[in-house]
Tab-separated table of C-alpha atoms in Angstrom:
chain	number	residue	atom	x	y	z
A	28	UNK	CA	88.607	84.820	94.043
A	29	UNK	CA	90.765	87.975	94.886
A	30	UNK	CA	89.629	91.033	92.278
A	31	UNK	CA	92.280	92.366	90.172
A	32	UNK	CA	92.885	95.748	90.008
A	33	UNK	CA	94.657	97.761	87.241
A	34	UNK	CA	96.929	99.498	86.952
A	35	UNK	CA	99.410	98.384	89.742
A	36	UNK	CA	100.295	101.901	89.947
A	37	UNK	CA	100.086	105.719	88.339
A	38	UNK	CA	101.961	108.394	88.712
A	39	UNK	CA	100.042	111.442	88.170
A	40	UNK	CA	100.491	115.306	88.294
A	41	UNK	CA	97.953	117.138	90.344
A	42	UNK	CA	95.379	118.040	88.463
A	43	UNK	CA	95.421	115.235	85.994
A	44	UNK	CA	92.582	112.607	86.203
A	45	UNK	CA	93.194	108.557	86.947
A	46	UNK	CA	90.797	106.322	86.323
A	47	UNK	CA	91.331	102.484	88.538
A	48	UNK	CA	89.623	99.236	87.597
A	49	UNK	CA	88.775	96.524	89.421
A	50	UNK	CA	87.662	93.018	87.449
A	51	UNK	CA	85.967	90.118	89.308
A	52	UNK	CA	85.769	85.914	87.818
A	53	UNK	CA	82.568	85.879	89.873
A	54	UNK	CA	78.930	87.048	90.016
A	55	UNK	CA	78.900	90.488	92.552
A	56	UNK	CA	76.871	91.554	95.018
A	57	UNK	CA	78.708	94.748	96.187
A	58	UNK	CA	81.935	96.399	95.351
A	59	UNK	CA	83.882	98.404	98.382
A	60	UNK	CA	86.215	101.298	97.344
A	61	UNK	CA	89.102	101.880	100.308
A	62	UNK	CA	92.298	104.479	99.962
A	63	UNK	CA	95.262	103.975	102.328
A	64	UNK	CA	97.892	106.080	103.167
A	65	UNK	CA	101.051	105.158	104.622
A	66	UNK	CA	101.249	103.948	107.592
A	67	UNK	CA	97.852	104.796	108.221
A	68	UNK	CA	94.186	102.817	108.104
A	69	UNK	CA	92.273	101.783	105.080
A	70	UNK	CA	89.437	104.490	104.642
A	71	UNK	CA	85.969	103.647	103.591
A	72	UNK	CA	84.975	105.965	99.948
A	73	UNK	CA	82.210	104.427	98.908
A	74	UNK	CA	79.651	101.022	97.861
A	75	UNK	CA	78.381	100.284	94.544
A	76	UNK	CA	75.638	97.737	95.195
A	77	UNK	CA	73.504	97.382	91.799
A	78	UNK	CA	74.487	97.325	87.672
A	79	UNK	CA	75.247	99.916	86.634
A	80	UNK	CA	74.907	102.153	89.718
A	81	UNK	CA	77.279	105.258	89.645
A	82	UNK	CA	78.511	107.465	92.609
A	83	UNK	CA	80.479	110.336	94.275
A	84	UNK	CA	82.569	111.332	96.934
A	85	UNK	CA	83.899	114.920	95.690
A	86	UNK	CA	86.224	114.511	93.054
A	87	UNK	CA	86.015	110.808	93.125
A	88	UNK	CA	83.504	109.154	91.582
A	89	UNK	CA	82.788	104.951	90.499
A	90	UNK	CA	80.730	102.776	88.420
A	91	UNK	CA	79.563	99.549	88.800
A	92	UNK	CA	79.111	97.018	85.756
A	93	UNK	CA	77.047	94.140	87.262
A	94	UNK	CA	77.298	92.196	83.629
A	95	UNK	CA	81.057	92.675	83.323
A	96	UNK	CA	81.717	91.960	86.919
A	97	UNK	CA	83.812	95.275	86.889
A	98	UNK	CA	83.722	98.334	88.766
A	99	UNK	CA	86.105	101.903	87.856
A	100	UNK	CA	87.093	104.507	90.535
A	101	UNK	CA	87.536	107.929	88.632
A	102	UNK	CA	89.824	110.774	90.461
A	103	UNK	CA	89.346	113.691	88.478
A	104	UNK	CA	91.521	116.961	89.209
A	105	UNK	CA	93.428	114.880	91.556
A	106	UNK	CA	94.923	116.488	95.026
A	107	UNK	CA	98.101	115.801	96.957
A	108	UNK	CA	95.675	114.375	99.230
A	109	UNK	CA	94.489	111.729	97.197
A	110	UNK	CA	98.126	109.730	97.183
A	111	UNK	CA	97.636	106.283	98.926
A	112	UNK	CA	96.930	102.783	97.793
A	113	UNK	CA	93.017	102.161	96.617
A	114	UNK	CA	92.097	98.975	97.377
A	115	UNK	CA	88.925	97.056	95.533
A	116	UNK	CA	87.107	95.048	97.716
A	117	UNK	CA	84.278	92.186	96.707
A	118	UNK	CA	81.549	90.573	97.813
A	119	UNK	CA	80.673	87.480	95.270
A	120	UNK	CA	77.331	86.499	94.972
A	121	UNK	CA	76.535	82.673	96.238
A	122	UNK	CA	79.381	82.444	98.629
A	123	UNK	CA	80.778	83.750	102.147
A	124	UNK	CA	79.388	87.017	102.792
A	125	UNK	CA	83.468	87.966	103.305
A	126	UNK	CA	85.551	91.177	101.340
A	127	UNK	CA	88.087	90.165	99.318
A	128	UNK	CA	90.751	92.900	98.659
A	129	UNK	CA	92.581	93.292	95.422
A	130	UNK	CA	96.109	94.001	95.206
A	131	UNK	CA	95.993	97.387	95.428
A	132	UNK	CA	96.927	100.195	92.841
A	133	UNK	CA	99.440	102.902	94.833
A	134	UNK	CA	98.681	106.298	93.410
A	135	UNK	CA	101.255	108.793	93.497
A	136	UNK	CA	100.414	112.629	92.872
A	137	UNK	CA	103.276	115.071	92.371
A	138	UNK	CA	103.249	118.823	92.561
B	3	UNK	CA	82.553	108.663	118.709
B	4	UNK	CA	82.980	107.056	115.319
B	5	UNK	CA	86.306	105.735	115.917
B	6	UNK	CA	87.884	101.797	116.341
B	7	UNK	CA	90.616	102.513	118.625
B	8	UNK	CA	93.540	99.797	118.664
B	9	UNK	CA	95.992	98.786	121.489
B	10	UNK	CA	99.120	98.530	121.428
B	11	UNK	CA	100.658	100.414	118.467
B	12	UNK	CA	103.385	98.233	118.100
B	13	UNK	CA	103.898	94.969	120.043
B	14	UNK	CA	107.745	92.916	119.567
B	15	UNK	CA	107.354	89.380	120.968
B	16	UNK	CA	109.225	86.698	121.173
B	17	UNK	CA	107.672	83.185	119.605
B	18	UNK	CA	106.836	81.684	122.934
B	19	UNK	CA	105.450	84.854	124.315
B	20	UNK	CA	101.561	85.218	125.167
B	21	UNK	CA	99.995	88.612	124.095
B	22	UNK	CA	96.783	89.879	123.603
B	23	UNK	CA	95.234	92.741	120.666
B	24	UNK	CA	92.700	94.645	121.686
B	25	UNK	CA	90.109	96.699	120.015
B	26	UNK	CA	87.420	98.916	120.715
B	27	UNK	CA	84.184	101.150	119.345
B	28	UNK	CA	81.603	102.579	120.317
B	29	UNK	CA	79.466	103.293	117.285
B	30	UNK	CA	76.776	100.542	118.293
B	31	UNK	CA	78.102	98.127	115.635
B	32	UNK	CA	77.186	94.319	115.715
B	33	UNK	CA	79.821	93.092	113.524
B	34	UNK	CA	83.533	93.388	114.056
B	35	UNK	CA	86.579	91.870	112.061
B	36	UNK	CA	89.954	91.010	112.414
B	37	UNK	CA	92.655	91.322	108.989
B	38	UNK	CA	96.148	90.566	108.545
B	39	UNK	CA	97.715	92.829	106.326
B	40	UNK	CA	101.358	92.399	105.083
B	41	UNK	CA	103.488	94.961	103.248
B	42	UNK	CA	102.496	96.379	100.184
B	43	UNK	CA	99.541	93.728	100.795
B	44	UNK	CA	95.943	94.018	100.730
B	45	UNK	CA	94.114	93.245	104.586
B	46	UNK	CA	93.531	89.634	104.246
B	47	UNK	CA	90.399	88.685	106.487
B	48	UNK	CA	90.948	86.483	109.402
B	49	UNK	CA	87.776	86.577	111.547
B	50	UNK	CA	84.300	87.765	111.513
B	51	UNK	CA	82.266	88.119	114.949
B	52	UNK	CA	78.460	89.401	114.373
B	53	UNK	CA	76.203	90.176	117.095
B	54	UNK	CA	79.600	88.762	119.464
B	55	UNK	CA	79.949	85.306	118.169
B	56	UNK	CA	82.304	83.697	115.579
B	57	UNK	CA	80.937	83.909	112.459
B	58	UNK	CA	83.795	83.444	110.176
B	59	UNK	CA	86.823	81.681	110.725
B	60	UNK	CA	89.160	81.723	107.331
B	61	UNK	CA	91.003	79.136	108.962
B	62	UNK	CA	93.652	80.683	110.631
B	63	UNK	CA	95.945	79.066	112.743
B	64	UNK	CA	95.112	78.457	116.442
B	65	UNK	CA	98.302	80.597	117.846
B	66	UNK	CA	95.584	83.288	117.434
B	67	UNK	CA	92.512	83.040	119.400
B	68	UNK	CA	90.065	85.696	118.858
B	69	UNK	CA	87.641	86.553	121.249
B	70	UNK	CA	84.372	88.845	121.609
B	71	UNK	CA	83.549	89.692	125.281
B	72	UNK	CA	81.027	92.025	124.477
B	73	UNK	CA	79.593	94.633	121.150
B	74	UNK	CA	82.520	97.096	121.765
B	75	UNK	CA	85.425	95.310	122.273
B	76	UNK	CA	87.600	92.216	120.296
B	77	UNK	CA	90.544	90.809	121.384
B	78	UNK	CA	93.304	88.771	119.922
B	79	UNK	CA	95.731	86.550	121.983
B	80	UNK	CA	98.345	85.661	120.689
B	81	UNK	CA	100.847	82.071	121.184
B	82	UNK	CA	103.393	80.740	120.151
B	83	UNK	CA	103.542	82.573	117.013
B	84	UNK	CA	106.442	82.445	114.102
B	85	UNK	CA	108.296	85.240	112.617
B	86	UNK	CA	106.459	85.256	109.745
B	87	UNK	CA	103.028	86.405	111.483
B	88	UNK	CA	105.118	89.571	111.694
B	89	UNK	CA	102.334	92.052	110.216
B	90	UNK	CA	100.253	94.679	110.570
B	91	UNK	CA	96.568	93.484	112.683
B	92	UNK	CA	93.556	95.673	111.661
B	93	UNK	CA	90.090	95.887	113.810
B	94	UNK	CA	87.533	97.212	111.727
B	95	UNK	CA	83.745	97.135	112.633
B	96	UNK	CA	80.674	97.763	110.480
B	97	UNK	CA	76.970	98.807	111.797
B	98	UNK	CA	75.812	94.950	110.559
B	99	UNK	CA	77.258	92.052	108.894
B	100	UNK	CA	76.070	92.215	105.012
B	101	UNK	CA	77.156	93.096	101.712
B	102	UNK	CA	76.350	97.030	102.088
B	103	UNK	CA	77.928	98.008	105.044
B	104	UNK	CA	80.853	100.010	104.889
B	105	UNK	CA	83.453	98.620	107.743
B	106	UNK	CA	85.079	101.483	109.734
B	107	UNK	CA	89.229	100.077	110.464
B	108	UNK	CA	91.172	101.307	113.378
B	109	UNK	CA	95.031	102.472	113.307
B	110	UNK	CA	96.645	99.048	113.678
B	111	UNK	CA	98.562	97.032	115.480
B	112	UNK	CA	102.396	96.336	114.136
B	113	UNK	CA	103.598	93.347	115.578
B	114	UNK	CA	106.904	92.034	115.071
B	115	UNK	CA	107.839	88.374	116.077
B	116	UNK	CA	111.668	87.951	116.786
């Protein structure tokens, strides 16, 4: 039941763009976006809640493919500030109204 | 105050210590959850409380007792527990307990089980 994000991790430059997928076996009804630095709490970035539905926070934007079960989290001109782990999480439709977290994909961004 | 606030930082205990989490907010919410999340792990859920009663166990073990006294505070005591429960706890709390409510986590607590 856990999504699975790819990839795992990216190295990126700052100002380069990363794109981070997330890919569900079941039937959605929401999908959570969370970064995480170090040490520090997961922090809420945003909900995708129908097909299709697209939104932004800044620089970071994500998609939601109801059909596909898939959502994307774009980072375009990324900033120091964006290096953490982005976490995925799912709520399946026709089951326990409970997030499942993906693995995780660590994003590192170098000067 | 839109914070979950989390005490203690750290906790070490041995495995036939009793201790207790505790977390608190103050943002009105009704629902308020409880995640164990290892290293380099995602938060794996452990317990759901809405509107201050259990409504999601993922059957955890029953060294940890959960418990909702009232909407702004959870606590987690702790028995008996086994090295490898050695983790980082996260409170997190959302305005209501559905699919589009973004959940609001506090700091942590790192506990260590010698």
């Amino acid at each position: 039941q856990q999504p699975v994000q790819s990839p795992q991790a990216v190295i990126l430059r700052e100002g380069e763009d990363a794109v981070i997928n997330c890919s569900s076996s079941k039937a959605l009804y929401s999908v959570h976006w969370y970064r995480q630095k170090h040490g520090e709490a997961p922090v809420f970035l945003m909900i995708l809640l129908k097909g299709g539905e697209q939104k932004g926070h800044e620089k970071i934007s994500a998609s939601f493919n109801e059909k596909k079960q898939q959502s994307s989290l774009y980072l375009t001109a990324s900033q120091l500030s964006y290096s953490g782990t982005y976490f995925c999480g799912t709520l399946p439709r026709g089951g326990a109204q409970k997030l499942v977290f993906g693995q995780g994909t660590r994003l590192t961004i170098n000067p | 105050d839109t914070e979950v606030t989390q005490t203690p930082k750290h906790l070490v205990m041995g495995m036939t210590n009793k201790k207790s989490l505790k977390c608190e907010q103050h943002m009105g919410h009704r629902a308020m959850y409880w995640y164990k999340q290892k290293a380099k792990k995602p938060p794996e859920l452990m317990f759901v409380y809405s509107y201050e009663k259990l409504s999601i166990n993922e059957s955890v073990p029953s060294r940890f007792s959960p418990e909702c006294p009232n909407s702004s505070l959870l606590n987690l005591h702790l028995h008996a527990l086994q090295p490898e429960d050695s983790a980082l706890y996260l409170c997190a709390s959302s305005p209501g307990y559905s699919f589009y409510n973004e959940q609001f986590f506090g700091p942590g607590t790192r506990l260590t089980v010698l």
